[in-house]
Coordinates of C-alpha atoms in Angstrom, one line a residue:
M92 CA 0.6 -35.6 6.1
K93 CA 1.7 -33.7 3.0
I94 CA 0.6 -30.1 2.6
G95 CA 0.9 -27.7 -0.4
F96 CA 0.2 -24.0 -1.1
S97 CA -0.4 -21.7 -4.1
K98 CA -1.8 -18.3 -4.8
I99 CA -2.8 -16.5 -8.0
C100 CA -3.7 -12.9 -8.5
I101 CA -7.3 -12.3 -9.6
N102 CA -7.4 -8.5 -10.1
P103 CA -10.2 -7.4 -12.4
P104 CA -9.8 -5.1 -15.4
Y105 CA -10.4 -1.4 -15.4
G106 CA -14.1 -0.4 -15.4
S107 CA -15.3 -3.7 -13.9
P108 CA -18.2 -3.4 -11.5
I109 CA -17.3 -3.4 -7.8
V110 CA -19.8 -5.1 -5.5
G111 CA -20.7 -4.3 -1.9
Y112 CA -23.0 -1.3 -1.8
Y113 CA -26.3 -0.2 -3.3
E114 CA -24.4 2.6 -4.9
P115 CA -22.8 1.7 -8.3
R116 CA -19.0 1.6 -8.4
F117 CA -16.5 0.7 -11.1
V118 CA -12.8 -0.1 -10.9
K119 CA -10.6 3.0 -11.4
G120 CA -7.3 1.4 -10.1
I121 CA -5.7 -1.0 -7.7
L122 CA -4.5 -0.3 -4.2
D123 CA -3.4 -3.8 -3.5
N124 CA -3.8 -7.2 -5.1
L125 CA -6.6 -9.7 -4.8
Y126 CA -5.7 -13.4 -4.7
V127 CA -7.1 -16.9 -4.7
R128 CA -5.1 -19.0 -2.3
A129 CA -5.2 -22.7 -2.0
V130 CA -3.9 -25.1 0.7
A131 CA -3.9 -28.8 -0.2
F132 CA -3.7 -31.7 2.2
D133 CA -2.9 -35.3 1.4
D134 CA -2.8 -38.2 4.0
G135 CA -2.0 -40.8 1.4
E136 CA -5.6 -42.0 1.1
N137 CA -7.6 -38.7 0.9
K138 CA -6.9 -35.2 -0.4
A139 CA -8.6 -32.0 0.7
L140 CA -8.4 -28.4 -0.4
I141 CA -9.0 -25.2 1.6
I142 CA -9.4 -22.3 -0.9
S143 CA -9.7 -18.6 0.1
L144 CA -11.0 -15.9 -2.3
D145 CA -10.6 -12.2 -2.1
L146 CA -14.3 -11.6 -3.1
I147 CA -17.3 -10.4 -1.2
E148 CA -19.3 -13.5 -1.8
L149 CA -20.5 -16.0 -4.4
G150 CA -23.8 -17.3 -5.5
Q151 CA -24.5 -21.0 -5.2
K152 CA -24.1 -21.4 -9.0
Y153 CA -20.5 -20.3 -8.7
F154 CA -19.6 -22.3 -5.6
D155 CA -20.9 -25.4 -7.5
A156 CA -19.0 -24.5 -10.7
L157 CA -15.8 -24.1 -8.8
K158 CA -16.1 -27.4 -7.0
D159 CA -16.9 -29.1 -10.3
T160 CA -13.9 -27.6 -12.1
V161 CA -11.5 -28.4 -9.2
N162 CA -12.9 -31.9 -8.8
Q163 CA -12.4 -32.6 -12.5
A164 CA -8.9 -31.2 -12.5
T165 CA -7.6 -32.8 -9.3
G166 CA -9.8 -35.7 -8.4
V167 CA -10.4 -34.1 -5.0
K168 CA -13.9 -35.0 -3.9
K169 CA -16.4 -32.1 -3.9
D170 CA -17.2 -32.5 -0.2
A171 CA -13.4 -32.1 0.5
I172 CA -13.2 -28.7 -1.3
F173 CA -13.7 -25.8 1.2
I174 CA -14.1 -22.4 -0.4
N175 CA -14.1 -19.3 1.8
C176 CA -14.8 -15.7 0.6
S177 CA -13.0 -12.9 2.5
H178 CA -16.0 -10.5 2.0
T179 CA -13.9 -7.5 0.8
H180 CA -16.2 -4.7 -0.3
T181 CA -13.5 -3.5 -2.8
G182 CA -13.5 -6.5 -5.1
P183 CA -15.1 -7.4 -8.4
L184 CA -18.6 -8.7 -9.0
V185 CA -18.7 -12.4 -10.0
G186 CA -22.2 -13.5 -11.1
K187 CA -25.2 -11.4 -10.2
D188 CA -25.1 -8.6 -7.6
P189 CA -27.8 -9.4 -5.0
A190 CA -28.1 -5.7 -4.2
S191 CA -28.9 -4.7 -7.8
D192 CA -29.5 -6.1 -11.3
K193 CA -25.9 -5.8 -12.3
E194 CA -24.3 -8.9 -13.9
S195 CA -20.6 -9.6 -14.0
D196 CA -18.5 -9.8 -17.2
E197 CA -18.4 -13.4 -18.6
V198 CA -14.8 -12.9 -19.7
Y199 CA -13.7 -12.0 -16.2
D200 CA -15.8 -14.8 -14.7
A201 CA -14.1 -17.4 -17.0
Y202 CA -10.7 -16.0 -16.0
F203 CA -11.5 -16.1 -12.3
I204 CA -12.7 -19.7 -12.5
S205 CA -9.5 -20.7 -14.4
C206 CA -7.4 -19.1 -11.7
V207 CA -9.2 -21.1 -9.0
H208 CA -8.7 -24.2 -11.2
D209 CA -5.0 -23.5 -11.5
A210 CA -4.5 -22.6 -7.9
A211 CA -5.9 -26.0 -6.8
I212 CA -3.6 -27.9 -9.2
Y213 CA -0.5 -25.9 -8.1
A214 CA -1.2 -26.5 -4.4
I215 CA -1.4 -30.2 -5.0
D216 CA 1.8 -30.1 -7.1
D217 CA 3.4 -28.3 -4.1
L218 CA 2.6 -31.1 -1.6
R219 CA 5.5 -31.6 1.0
E220 CA 5.7 -33.6 4.2
A221 CA 4.5 -31.3 7.0
T222 CA 3.5 -31.0 10.7
I223 CA 0.8 -28.7 12.1
E224 CA 0.9 -26.5 15.2
T225 CA -1.7 -24.1 16.5
A226 CA -2.1 -21.1 18.8
E227 CA -4.5 -18.4 19.7
A228 CA -4.1 -14.7 20.5
Q229 CA -6.3 -11.6 20.9
A230 CA -6.6 -8.6 18.5
K231 CA -7.8 -5.9 20.7
N232 CA -9.7 -2.7 19.9
I233 CA -10.2 -3.1 16.2
S234 CA -13.5 -5.0 16.1
F235 CA -16.8 -3.4 17.4
I236 CA -20.4 -4.4 17.6
R237 CA -22.1 -2.3 14.9
R238 CA -25.6 -2.6 16.2
Y239 CA -26.6 -0.1 19.0
R240 CA -29.6 0.5 21.2
M241 CA -30.3 4.2 20.9
K242 CA -31.5 6.4 23.8
D243 CA -35.0 6.5 22.3
G244 CA -35.2 2.7 22.4
S245 CA -34.7 2.1 18.7
V246 CA -31.9 0.0 17.2
A247 CA -29.5 1.3 14.6
T248 CA -26.6 -0.2 12.6
N249 CA -23.6 2.1 12.2
P250 CA -25.4 5.1 13.9
G251 CA -22.5 7.4 13.3
V252 CA -19.3 8.4 15.1
N253 CA -19.7 10.4 18.3
N254 CA -23.4 10.1 18.1
K255 CA -24.7 11.3 21.5
N256 CA -28.0 9.4 21.0
I257 CA -26.2 6.0 21.3
D258 CA -27.0 4.1 24.5
Y259 CA -25.1 0.8 24.3
P260 CA -23.9 -1.9 21.9
L261 CA -26.0 -5.0 21.4
G262 CA -23.4 -7.6 21.9
K263 CA -19.7 -8.2 22.3
P264 CA -17.1 -8.8 19.5
N265 CA -15.0 -12.0 19.4
E266 CA -11.4 -10.7 19.4
T267 CA -9.8 -14.2 19.1
V268 CA -7.2 -14.8 16.4
K269 CA -6.6 -18.4 15.6
L270 CA -3.4 -19.6 13.9
V271 CA -2.8 -22.9 12.2
K272 CA 1.0 -23.0 11.5
I273 CA 2.1 -25.6 8.9
I274 CA 5.8 -26.5 9.0
R275 CA 7.0 -28.1 5.8
E276 CA 10.1 -30.0 4.9
N277 CA 12.3 -28.1 2.4
A278 CA 9.5 -25.7 1.5
E279 CA 7.9 -22.5 2.7
D280 CA 5.8 -22.7 5.9
I281 CA 2.1 -21.8 5.7
F282 CA 0.2 -19.7 8.2
I283 CA -3.6 -20.0 8.2
V284 CA -5.2 -17.1 10.1
N285 CA -8.8 -17.1 11.3
F286 CA -10.5 -14.0 12.6
G287 CA -13.9 -12.3 12.1
T288 CA -14.8 -8.7 11.5
H289 CA -16.9 -7.3 8.7
P290 CA -14.4 -6.0 6.1
D291 CA -15.6 -2.8 4.7
T292 CA -12.8 -0.4 5.9
V293 CA -11.6 0.9 2.5
G294 CA -14.5 2.0 0.4
G295 CA -14.2 3.9 -2.9
E296 CA -13.5 2.6 -6.4
Y297 CA -10.0 1.1 -6.1
I298 CA -9.4 -2.6 -5.7
S299 CA -8.2 -3.8 -2.3
A300 CA -8.2 -7.0 -0.3
D301 CA -9.0 -4.8 2.8
Y302 CA -7.4 -5.6 6.1
M303 CA -7.2 -9.4 5.3
G304 CA -4.7 -8.7 2.6
Y305 CA -2.5 -6.6 4.9
V306 CA -2.6 -9.5 7.5
C307 CA -1.1 -11.8 4.9
S308 CA 1.5 -9.4 3.5
I309 CA 2.7 -8.2 6.9
I310 CA 3.2 -11.8 8.1
E311 CA 4.9 -12.9 4.9
N312 CA 7.3 -9.9 5.1
A313 CA 8.0 -10.4 8.8
I314 CA 8.7 -14.2 8.6
H315 CA 10.9 -15.2 5.7
H316 CA 9.9 -18.3 3.7
T317 CA 6.3 -18.1 4.9
Q318 CA 3.0 -17.9 3.0
C319 CA -0.2 -16.8 4.6
M320 CA -3.9 -17.5 4.1
F321 CA -6.8 -15.6 5.8
L322 CA -10.1 -17.3 6.6
Q323 CA -13.1 -15.1 7.6
A324 CA -14.8 -16.1 10.8
P325 CA -18.5 -15.2 11.7
Q326 CA -18.8 -11.4 11.6
G327 CA -22.4 -10.5 10.8
D328 CA -22.8 -7.9 13.6
V329 CA -19.3 -6.6 14.0
N330 CA -17.2 -4.2 12.0
H331 CA -14.3 -1.7 12.2
V332 CA -16.2 1.4 13.5
N333 CA -15.3 2.7 16.9
V334 CA -18.2 5.2 17.6
S335 CA -16.0 6.9 20.2
P336 CA -12.6 7.1 18.5
S337 CA -9.5 8.7 19.7
K338 CA -8.0 11.5 17.6
G339 CA -5.5 9.1 16.2
E340 CA -8.1 6.6 15.2
A341 CA -10.3 9.3 13.6
S342 CA -7.3 10.5 11.6
I343 CA -6.9 7.3 9.6
S344 CA -10.3 7.4 7.9
E345 CA -12.8 9.8 6.5
I346 CA -16.6 9.7 6.7
D347 CA -18.0 8.1 3.6
F348 CA -21.4 8.7 1.8
D349 CA -23.3 6.5 4.2
G350 CA -21.8 8.0 7.4
V351 CA -19.3 5.2 7.9
P352 CA -15.6 6.1 8.4
R353 CA -13.4 4.3 5.9
G354 CA -9.8 4.5 4.5
I355 CA -6.9 2.4 3.4
K356 CA -4.9 3.5 6.4
H357 CA -7.5 2.0 8.7
A358 CA -7.3 -1.4 6.8
E359 CA -3.5 -1.3 7.2
H360 CA -3.9 -0.6 10.9
M361 CA -6.2 -3.5 11.4
G362 CA -3.9 -5.7 9.4
R363 CA -1.0 -4.8 11.7
V364 CA -3.0 -5.5 14.9
I365 CA -4.1 -8.9 13.7
A366 CA -0.7 -9.8 12.2
G367 CA 0.9 -8.6 15.5
A368 CA -1.3 -11.0 17.4
V369 CA -0.2 -13.8 15.2
L370 CA 3.5 -12.8 15.5
S371 CA 3.2 -12.7 19.3
V372 CA 2.3 -16.4 19.4
C373 CA 3.8 -18.0 16.3
S374 CA 7.0 -19.0 18.1
V375 CA 5.1 -20.8 20.9
T376 CA 2.6 -22.9 19.0
E377 CA 1.7 -26.4 20.1
K378 CA 1.9 -29.4 17.8
V379 CA -1.3 -31.2 17.1
K380 CA -2.1 -34.6 15.5
S381 CA -2.5 -34.3 11.8
D382 CA -2.6 -37.9 10.6
K383 CA -5.9 -38.4 8.8
I384 CA -8.3 -36.4 6.6
S385 CA -12.1 -36.8 6.8
F386 CA -14.8 -34.5 5.4
K387 CA -18.5 -34.2 5.1
T388 CA -21.3 -31.7 4.2
K389 CA -24.8 -31.4 5.5
T390 CA -27.8 -29.4 4.1
V391 CA -30.3 -27.6 6.2
E392 CA -33.5 -25.8 5.4
L393 CA -33.9 -22.3 6.7
P394 CA -37.4 -20.6 6.7
S395 CA -37.9 -17.7 4.4
N396 CA -38.5 -14.2 5.8
Q397 CA -41.5 -13.2 3.6
E398 CA -43.5 -10.0 4.3
N399 CA -46.0 -9.7 1.5
N400 CA -48.2 -7.6 3.6
R401 CA -45.6 -4.8 3.1
L402 CA -45.1 -5.4 -0.6
E403 CA -46.6 -2.1 -1.8
E404 CA -44.5 -0.1 0.7
A405 CA -41.4 -1.9 -0.4
K406 CA -42.1 -1.2 -4.1
T407 CA -42.5 2.5 -3.4
I408 CA -39.2 2.7 -1.7
H409 CA -37.5 0.7 -4.5
I410 CA -38.9 2.9 -7.2
L411 CA -38.0 6.2 -5.5
Y412 CA -34.4 5.0 -4.8
E413 CA -33.9 3.5 -8.3
T414 CA -35.2 6.7 -10.0
G415 CA -32.9 9.0 -8.1
R416 CA -35.6 10.3 -5.8
A417 CA -34.2 9.0 -2.5
N418 CA -34.5 12.5 -1.1
E419 CA -38.2 12.0 -1.0
L420 CA -37.8 9.2 1.5
P421 CA -37.6 10.0 5.2
Y422 CA -34.1 8.4 5.6
K423 CA -30.5 9.3 5.2
E424 CA -27.1 7.6 5.4
M425 CA -27.3 4.1 7.1
A426 CA -31.0 4.5 7.7
L427 CA -31.5 4.8 4.0
T428 CA -29.4 1.8 3.3
T429 CA -31.4 -0.2 5.8
A430 CA -34.8 0.9 4.3
V431 CA -33.6 0.0 0.7
A432 CA -32.2 -3.3 1.8
E433 CA -35.4 -4.3 3.6
A434 CA -37.5 -3.3 0.6
E435 CA -35.3 -5.3 -1.8
R436 CA -35.7 -8.4 0.5
I437 CA -39.5 -8.1 0.6
I438 CA -39.7 -7.7 -3.2
K439 CA -37.2 -10.5 -3.8
L440 CA -39.2 -13.0 -1.7
Q441 CA -42.7 -12.0 -2.8
N442 CA -43.1 -15.3 -4.8
G443 CA -41.1 -17.4 -2.4
P444 CA -39.4 -19.7 -1.8
A445 CA -40.8 -20.9 1.5
A446 CA -37.3 -22.0 2.6
F447 CA -33.6 -21.8 1.6
T448 CA -31.2 -24.7 1.4
F449 CA -27.9 -24.0 3.2
T450 CA -24.9 -26.2 3.0
L451 CA -22.7 -26.7 6.1
S452 CA -19.3 -28.1 5.4
A453 CA -16.4 -29.5 7.5
I454 CA -13.0 -30.9 6.8
R455 CA -11.1 -32.7 9.6
I456 CA -7.3 -32.7 9.5
G457 CA -6.3 -34.9 12.5
D458 CA -7.4 -33.0 15.6
I459 CA -8.3 -29.8 13.7
V460 CA -11.6 -29.1 12.0
F461 CA -12.3 -26.4 9.4
A462 CA -16.1 -25.7 9.7
G463 CA -17.9 -23.6 7.1
I464 CA -21.3 -21.8 7.1
G465 CA -22.8 -19.9 4.2
G466 CA -23.7 -16.3 4.7
E467 CA -22.8 -14.0 7.6
P468 CA -23.7 -15.4 11.0
F469 CA -23.7 -13.1 14.0
T470 CA -20.8 -13.4 16.4
E471 CA -22.8 -15.3 19.1
V472 CA -24.0 -17.8 16.6
G473 CA -20.4 -18.7 15.9
N474 CA -19.5 -18.7 19.6
R475 CA -22.3 -21.2 20.2
I476 CA -20.8 -23.6 17.6
C477 CA -17.3 -23.3 18.9
R478 CA -18.4 -23.8 22.5
Q479 CA -20.3 -27.0 21.6
S480 CA -17.8 -28.3 19.0
P481 CA -16.3 -31.7 19.9
F482 CA -13.0 -30.4 18.5
E483 CA -10.7 -28.3 20.7
Q484 CA -9.3 -26.7 17.5
T485 CA -12.3 -25.5 15.5
I486 CA -11.5 -23.1 12.6
L487 CA -15.0 -21.7 12.0
C488 CA -15.6 -19.7 8.8
C489 CA -18.6 -17.8 7.3
L490 CA -19.3 -17.2 3.6
T491 CA -18.1 -20.7 2.9
S492 CA -19.1 -23.1 0.1
S493 CA -22.8 -21.9 0.2
A494 CA -24.7 -18.8 -0.8
G495 CA -26.2 -17.1 2.2
T496 CA -27.5 -14.1 4.1
Y497 CA -27.2 -12.5 7.5
I498 CA -27.9 -15.0 10.2
P499 CA -29.0 -13.2 13.3
A500 CA -29.7 -14.9 16.7
N501 CA -33.4 -15.3 17.6
E502 CA -33.4 -12.4 20.0
N503 CA -32.0 -10.0 17.4
Y504 CA -35.2 -10.0 15.3
A505 CA -37.2 -8.1 17.9
E506 CA -34.4 -5.5 18.1
G507 CA -34.4 -4.7 14.3
G508 CA -31.5 -3.1 12.5
Y509 CA -30.0 -3.4 9.0
E510 CA -28.9 -7.0 9.3
V511 CA -32.2 -8.3 10.6
K512 CA -34.3 -6.3 8.1
S513 CA -32.3 -7.4 5.1
S514 CA -31.9 -11.1 6.1
V515 CA -33.9 -13.5 4.0
V516 CA -34.1 -16.0 6.9
K517 CA -36.8 -15.9 9.6
P518 CA -36.2 -16.3 13.3
G519 CA -35.0 -19.8 14.2
G520 CA -32.5 -20.1 11.4
D521 CA -29.6 -19.7 13.9
D522 CA -30.8 -22.7 15.9
I523 CA -31.1 -24.8 12.8
I524 CA -27.5 -23.9 11.8
V525 CA -26.0 -24.4 15.2
E526 CA -27.7 -27.8 15.7
G527 CA -26.9 -28.9 12.1
M528 CA -23.2 -28.0 12.4
I529 CA -22.8 -29.8 15.8
E530 CA -24.4 -32.9 14.3
L531 CA -22.0 -32.6 11.3
L532 CA -18.9 -32.2 13.5
N533 CA -19.9 -35.2 15.6
E534 CA -20.2 -37.3 12.5
L535 CA -16.6 -36.7 11.4

């Protein structure tokens, strides 16, 4: 097996729109760089590419365009091109913002696509003989369920730090860090790190790759002649907010406009914990077979979450918010965000479609499989796939190669909360995705 690596900076220009909130933001500066990273695999018969992007997400039009341009430039088959978005909330808009009517700049879009094109070519040019080893570790106390049952019986997302009305969290985070270590002959080694927590720890109007960028830079600085790629795992119901923080934890962030604590120091802290977990096992990895490449995709239809019986209510919320009259609504902070997101979903779906097409993707490298889902599945949806996977080493990623939405588990719909109310998918979507992914993995 030959494996290659490349990375290219994709920082946007000053004044570019930043995507991630319903509040408008524009680039004022850069805290740390954004990258496209590419890892190429070649078994002598087939090639595959794993590509990571420091972006919040992409629409299907852009995933398809990237696969087209990479395929034309490299000859790598489209189903063998795996594109994962990190989900940083301090990165540029590419395409249309699903939370507003903002459109990205065509000049930056073209530059971004050219960077992905070049990164793929450079990774293939960097191919060297390699072996693969793997390990797992735990990153403790940085990932928290963000959905809570309140003492009055309601459910709230991000209900606020030290909120005495919180009863208990609705779930459990997956603290597993997976490492794929690639050892190359006469070339830099490559670490691929897989972990899932919703990355919105920085906030503001300065560009940052969030904690994922720190994971990579810390590992690269700690281990000479090593490059690092981060792949985001399912994280739809987990984030960085400890609602009962110590004084030390509270000191590394500030409460933002929506009641959520954020700060660059918190992102750096998370990066250190995850990188520390990787460093604790990177010398005791186990070699795995990496002889052949296979790949496949599968499309599934997920039912649309229409609620036209609430359309007038949704339009009222939308108008008040868009005209600067949010103070007339009976919500504030995260409750306001939830109400606005729900209204936008109802309006968006008023004329359909009846279902959404999701693409599931998988690339097998010997005994390892990289499995990708569009959107943001809840943690337990990802856990179900990993438990049922025929592969012992399953690197499961969200926001991959397909546009998406929040994908709650069936039982979460009755609970409510921001993720459920904003999801364009009805109950049952999780089962369709889990069953479809397991079928796909069994076919490799």
